[in-house]
Tab-separated table of C-alpha atoms in Angstrom:
chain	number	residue	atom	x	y	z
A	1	UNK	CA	95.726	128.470	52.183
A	2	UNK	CA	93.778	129.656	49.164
A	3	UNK	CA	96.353	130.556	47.203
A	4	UNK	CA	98.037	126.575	47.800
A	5	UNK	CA	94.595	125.195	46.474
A	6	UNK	CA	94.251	126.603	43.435
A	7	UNK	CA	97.641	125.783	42.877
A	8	UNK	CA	97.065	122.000	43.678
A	9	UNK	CA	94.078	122.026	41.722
A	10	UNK	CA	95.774	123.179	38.855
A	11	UNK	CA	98.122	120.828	38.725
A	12	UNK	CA	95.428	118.368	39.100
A	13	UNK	CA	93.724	119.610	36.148
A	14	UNK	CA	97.344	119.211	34.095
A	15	UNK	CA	98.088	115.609	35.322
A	16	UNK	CA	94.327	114.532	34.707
A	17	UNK	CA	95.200	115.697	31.013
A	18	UNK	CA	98.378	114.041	30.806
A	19	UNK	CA	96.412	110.395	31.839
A	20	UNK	CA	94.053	111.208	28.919
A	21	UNK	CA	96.023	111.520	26.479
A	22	UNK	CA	98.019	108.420	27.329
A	23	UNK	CA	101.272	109.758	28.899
A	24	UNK	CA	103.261	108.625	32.012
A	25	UNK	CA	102.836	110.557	34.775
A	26	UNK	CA	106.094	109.090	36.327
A	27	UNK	CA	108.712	106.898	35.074
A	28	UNK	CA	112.242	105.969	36.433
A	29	UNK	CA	114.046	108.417	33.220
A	30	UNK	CA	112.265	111.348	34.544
A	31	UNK	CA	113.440	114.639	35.200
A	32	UNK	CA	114.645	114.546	38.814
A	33	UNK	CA	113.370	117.506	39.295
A	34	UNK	CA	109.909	116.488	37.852
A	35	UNK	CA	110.168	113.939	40.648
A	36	UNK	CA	110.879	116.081	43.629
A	37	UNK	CA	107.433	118.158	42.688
A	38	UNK	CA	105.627	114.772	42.251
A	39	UNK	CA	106.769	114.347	45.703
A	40	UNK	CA	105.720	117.488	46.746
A	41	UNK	CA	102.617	117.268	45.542
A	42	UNK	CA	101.880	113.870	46.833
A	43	UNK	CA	102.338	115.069	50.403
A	44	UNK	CA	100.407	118.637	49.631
A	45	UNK	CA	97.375	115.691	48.699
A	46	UNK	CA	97.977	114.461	51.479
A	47	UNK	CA	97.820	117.488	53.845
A	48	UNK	CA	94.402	118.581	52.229
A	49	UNK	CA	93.199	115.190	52.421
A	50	UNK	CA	93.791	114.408	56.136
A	51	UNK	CA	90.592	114.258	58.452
A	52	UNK	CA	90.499	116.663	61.330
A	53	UNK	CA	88.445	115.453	64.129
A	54	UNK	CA	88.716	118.702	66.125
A	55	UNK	CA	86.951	120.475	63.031
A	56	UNK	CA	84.190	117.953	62.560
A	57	UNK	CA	83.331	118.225	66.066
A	58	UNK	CA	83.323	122.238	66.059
A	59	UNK	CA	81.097	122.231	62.723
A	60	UNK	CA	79.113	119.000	61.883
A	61	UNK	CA	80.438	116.634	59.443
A	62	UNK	CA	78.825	117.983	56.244
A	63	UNK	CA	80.686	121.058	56.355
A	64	UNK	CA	84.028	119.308	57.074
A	65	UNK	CA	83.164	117.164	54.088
A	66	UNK	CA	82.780	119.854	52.108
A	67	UNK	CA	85.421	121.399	52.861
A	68	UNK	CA	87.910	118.573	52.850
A	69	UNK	CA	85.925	118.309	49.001
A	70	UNK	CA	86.590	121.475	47.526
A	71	UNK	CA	90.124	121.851	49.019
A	72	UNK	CA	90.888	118.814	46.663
A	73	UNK	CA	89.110	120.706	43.871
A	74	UNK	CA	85.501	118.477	43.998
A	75	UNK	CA	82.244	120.268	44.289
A	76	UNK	CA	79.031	119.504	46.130
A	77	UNK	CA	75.334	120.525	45.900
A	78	UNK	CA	73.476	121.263	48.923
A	79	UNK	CA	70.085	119.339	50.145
A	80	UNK	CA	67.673	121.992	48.767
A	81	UNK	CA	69.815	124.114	46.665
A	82	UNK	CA	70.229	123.856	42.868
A	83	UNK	CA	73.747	126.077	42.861
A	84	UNK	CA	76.726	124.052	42.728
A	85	UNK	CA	79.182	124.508	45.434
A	86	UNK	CA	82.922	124.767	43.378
A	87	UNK	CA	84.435	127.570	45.556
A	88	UNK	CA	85.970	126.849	48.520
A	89	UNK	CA	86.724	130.457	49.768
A	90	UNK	CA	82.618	130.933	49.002
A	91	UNK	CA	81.491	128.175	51.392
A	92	UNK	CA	78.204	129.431	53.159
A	93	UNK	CA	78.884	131.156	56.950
A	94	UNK	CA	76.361	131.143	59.669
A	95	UNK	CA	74.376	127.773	60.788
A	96	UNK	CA	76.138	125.094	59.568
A	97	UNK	CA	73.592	122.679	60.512
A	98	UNK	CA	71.138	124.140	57.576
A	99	UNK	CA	73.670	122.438	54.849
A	100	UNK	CA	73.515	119.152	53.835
A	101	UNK	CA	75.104	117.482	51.311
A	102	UNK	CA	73.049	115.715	48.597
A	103	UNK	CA	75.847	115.118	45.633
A	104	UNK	CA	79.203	114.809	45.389
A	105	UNK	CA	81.196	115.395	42.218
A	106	UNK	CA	84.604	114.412	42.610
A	107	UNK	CA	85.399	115.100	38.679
A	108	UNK	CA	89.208	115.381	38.116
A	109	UNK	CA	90.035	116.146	41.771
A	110	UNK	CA	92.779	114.834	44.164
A	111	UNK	CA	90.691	112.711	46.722
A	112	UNK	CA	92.451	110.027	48.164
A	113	UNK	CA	91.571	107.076	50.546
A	114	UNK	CA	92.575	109.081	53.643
A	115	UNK	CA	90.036	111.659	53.233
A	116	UNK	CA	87.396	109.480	52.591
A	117	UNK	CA	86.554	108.705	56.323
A	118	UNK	CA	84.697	112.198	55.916
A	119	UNK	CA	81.703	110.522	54.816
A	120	UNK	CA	81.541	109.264	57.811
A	121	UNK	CA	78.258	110.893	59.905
A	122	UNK	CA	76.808	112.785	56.014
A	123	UNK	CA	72.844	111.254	56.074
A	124	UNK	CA	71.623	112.777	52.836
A	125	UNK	CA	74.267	111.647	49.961
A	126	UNK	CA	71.951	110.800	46.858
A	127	UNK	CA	75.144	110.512	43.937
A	128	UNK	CA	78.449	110.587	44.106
A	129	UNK	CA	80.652	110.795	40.987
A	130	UNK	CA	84.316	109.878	40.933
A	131	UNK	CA	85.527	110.895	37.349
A	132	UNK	CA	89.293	110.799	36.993
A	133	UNK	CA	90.444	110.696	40.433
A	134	UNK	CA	93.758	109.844	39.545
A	135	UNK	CA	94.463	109.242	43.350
A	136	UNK	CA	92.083	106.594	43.570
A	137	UNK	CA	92.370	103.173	45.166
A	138	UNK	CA	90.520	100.671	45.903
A	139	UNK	CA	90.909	100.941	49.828
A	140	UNK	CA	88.863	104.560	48.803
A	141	UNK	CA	85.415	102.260	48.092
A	142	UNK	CA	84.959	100.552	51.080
A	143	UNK	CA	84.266	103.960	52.636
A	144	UNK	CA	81.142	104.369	50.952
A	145	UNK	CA	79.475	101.783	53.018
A	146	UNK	CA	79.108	105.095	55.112
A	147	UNK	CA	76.238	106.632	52.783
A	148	UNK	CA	74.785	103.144	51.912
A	149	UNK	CA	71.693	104.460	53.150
A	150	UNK	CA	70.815	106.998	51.065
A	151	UNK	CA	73.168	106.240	47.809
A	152	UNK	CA	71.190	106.008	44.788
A	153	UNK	CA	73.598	106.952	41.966
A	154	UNK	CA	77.396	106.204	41.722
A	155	UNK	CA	79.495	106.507	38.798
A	156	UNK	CA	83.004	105.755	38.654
A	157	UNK	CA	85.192	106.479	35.241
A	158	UNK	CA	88.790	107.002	34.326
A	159	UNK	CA	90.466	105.913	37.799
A	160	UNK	CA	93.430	104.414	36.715
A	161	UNK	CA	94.221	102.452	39.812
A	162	UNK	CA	90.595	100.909	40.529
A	163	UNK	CA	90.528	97.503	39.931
A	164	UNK	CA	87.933	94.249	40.113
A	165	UNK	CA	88.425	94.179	43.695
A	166	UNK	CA	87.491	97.993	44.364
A	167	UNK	CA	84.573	97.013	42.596
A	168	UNK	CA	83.460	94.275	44.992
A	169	UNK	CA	83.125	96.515	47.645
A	170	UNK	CA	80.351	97.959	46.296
A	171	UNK	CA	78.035	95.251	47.021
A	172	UNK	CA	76.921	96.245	50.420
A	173	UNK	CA	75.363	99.905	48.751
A	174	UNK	CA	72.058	97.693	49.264
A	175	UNK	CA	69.980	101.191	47.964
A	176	UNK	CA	72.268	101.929	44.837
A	177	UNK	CA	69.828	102.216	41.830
A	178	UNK	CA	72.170	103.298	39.104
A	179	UNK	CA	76.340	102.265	39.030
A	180	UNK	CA	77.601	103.653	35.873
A	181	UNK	CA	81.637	102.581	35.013
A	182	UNK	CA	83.671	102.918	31.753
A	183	UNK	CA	87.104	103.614	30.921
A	184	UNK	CA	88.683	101.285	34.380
A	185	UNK	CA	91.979	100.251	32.615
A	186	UNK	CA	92.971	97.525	35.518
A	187	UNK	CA	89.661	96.018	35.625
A	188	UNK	CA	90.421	93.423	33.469
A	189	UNK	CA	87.367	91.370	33.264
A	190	UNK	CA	84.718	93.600	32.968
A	191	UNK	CA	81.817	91.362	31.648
A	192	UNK	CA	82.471	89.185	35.266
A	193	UNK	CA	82.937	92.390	37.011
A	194	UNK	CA	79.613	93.596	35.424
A	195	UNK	CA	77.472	90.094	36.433
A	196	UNK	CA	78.863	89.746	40.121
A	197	UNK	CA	77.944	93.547	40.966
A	198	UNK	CA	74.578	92.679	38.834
A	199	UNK	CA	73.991	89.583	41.125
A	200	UNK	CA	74.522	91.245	44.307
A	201	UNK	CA	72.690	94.695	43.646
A	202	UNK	CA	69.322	93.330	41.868
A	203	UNK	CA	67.708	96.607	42.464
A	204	UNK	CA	70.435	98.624	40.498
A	205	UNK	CA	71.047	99.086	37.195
A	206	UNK	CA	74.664	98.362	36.767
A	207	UNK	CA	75.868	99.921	33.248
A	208	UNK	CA	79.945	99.181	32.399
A	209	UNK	CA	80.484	101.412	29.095
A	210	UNK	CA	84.467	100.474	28.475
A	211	UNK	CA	83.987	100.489	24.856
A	212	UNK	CA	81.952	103.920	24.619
A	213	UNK	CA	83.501	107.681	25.151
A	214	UNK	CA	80.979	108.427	27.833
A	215	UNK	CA	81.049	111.908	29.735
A	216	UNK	CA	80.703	111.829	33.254
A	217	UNK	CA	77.132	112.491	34.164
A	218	UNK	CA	77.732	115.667	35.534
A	219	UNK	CA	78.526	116.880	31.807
A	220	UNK	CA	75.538	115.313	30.361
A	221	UNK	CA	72.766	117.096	32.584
């Protein structure tokens, strides 16, 4: 199990790079073997991405979060603890009701939409930030609505499949107080995108930097 996430996130970390630098991930001249591993990897997402009732049940849904998180090579913080959970084979044993997951950085990991029912049932989720999730969709956003409550920061940057209606979901994060995007190629309009979240979050400051080479937060602080 170990051993097949570090190899997923690895390749993660090599087709993040290729989307950076402007190359096709897949087109219909490539290698068929290229293909077959694309494949492969698509349903190994997949498999680490799926929900597991059973284990949310046996230990709360923080810990299933993060473990669903750092399987797909994200890393959380801990309500009360400044070290940054990365590892997943060094998640904390005993009570699992004494960890509770306060930020979410989802930098260059494999999330997908499936996985994002964890949320469901987390109380204490202050920022999340989704920073080249090349798995991405917009079906992913509505799920957020789960940690409306508490949600204060959320930055989304360099998802290559969110687009203006991905966006829209946002609206009912009624708490949000910061929404920082840039680099959203399929987000066409981005000065309308900018106004309608603006309009329906008047408490948030909504920042869309498409024209700036902005790091995600989590490399500024």
């Amino acid at each position: 199990m170990a051993s097949g996430i570090r190899l997923l996130q690895k390749v993660s970390r090599v087709t993040s790079q290729w989307n950076r630098t402007g190359h096709k991930i897949l087109s219909r001249d490539a290698d068929p073997c290229f293909i077959q591993r694309r494949h492969f990897l698509g349903w190994l997402n997949s498999v680490f991405n799926k929900v597991d009732d059973d284990r949310i049940k046996e230990v709360g849904p923080d810990r299933a979060a993060a473990e669903w998180l750092l399987r797909c090579g994200a890393s959380v913080r801990w309500k009360g603890f400044n070290h940054i959970e990365k590892d997943y084979n060094s998640l904390p044993g005993g009570s699992f009701d004494r960890y509770k997951i306060e930020e979410i950085d989802a930098s260059g990991s494999c999330i997908m939409f499936i996985g994002f029912p964890h949320l469901n049932g987390l109380n204490h989720v202050t920022k999340v930030i989704l920073h080249e999730c090349i798995y991405l969709e917009d079906n992913a956003l509505e799920y957020l609505s789960y940690i409306k409550e508490t949600l204060k920061v959320l930055q989304i940057s360099r998802c290559p499949n969110i687009t203006k209606d991905g966006l829209s979901k946002l609206v009912v994060l009624e708490n949000l107080q910061q929404l920082v995007l840039f680099q959203l190629p399929e987000v066409i309009d981005k000065e309308e995108t900018k106004h309608m979240l603006q309009n329906a979050l008047p408490k948030c400051q909504v920042q869309f930097l498409e024209n700036k080479k902005e790091k995600s937060q989590e490399e500024n602080t």
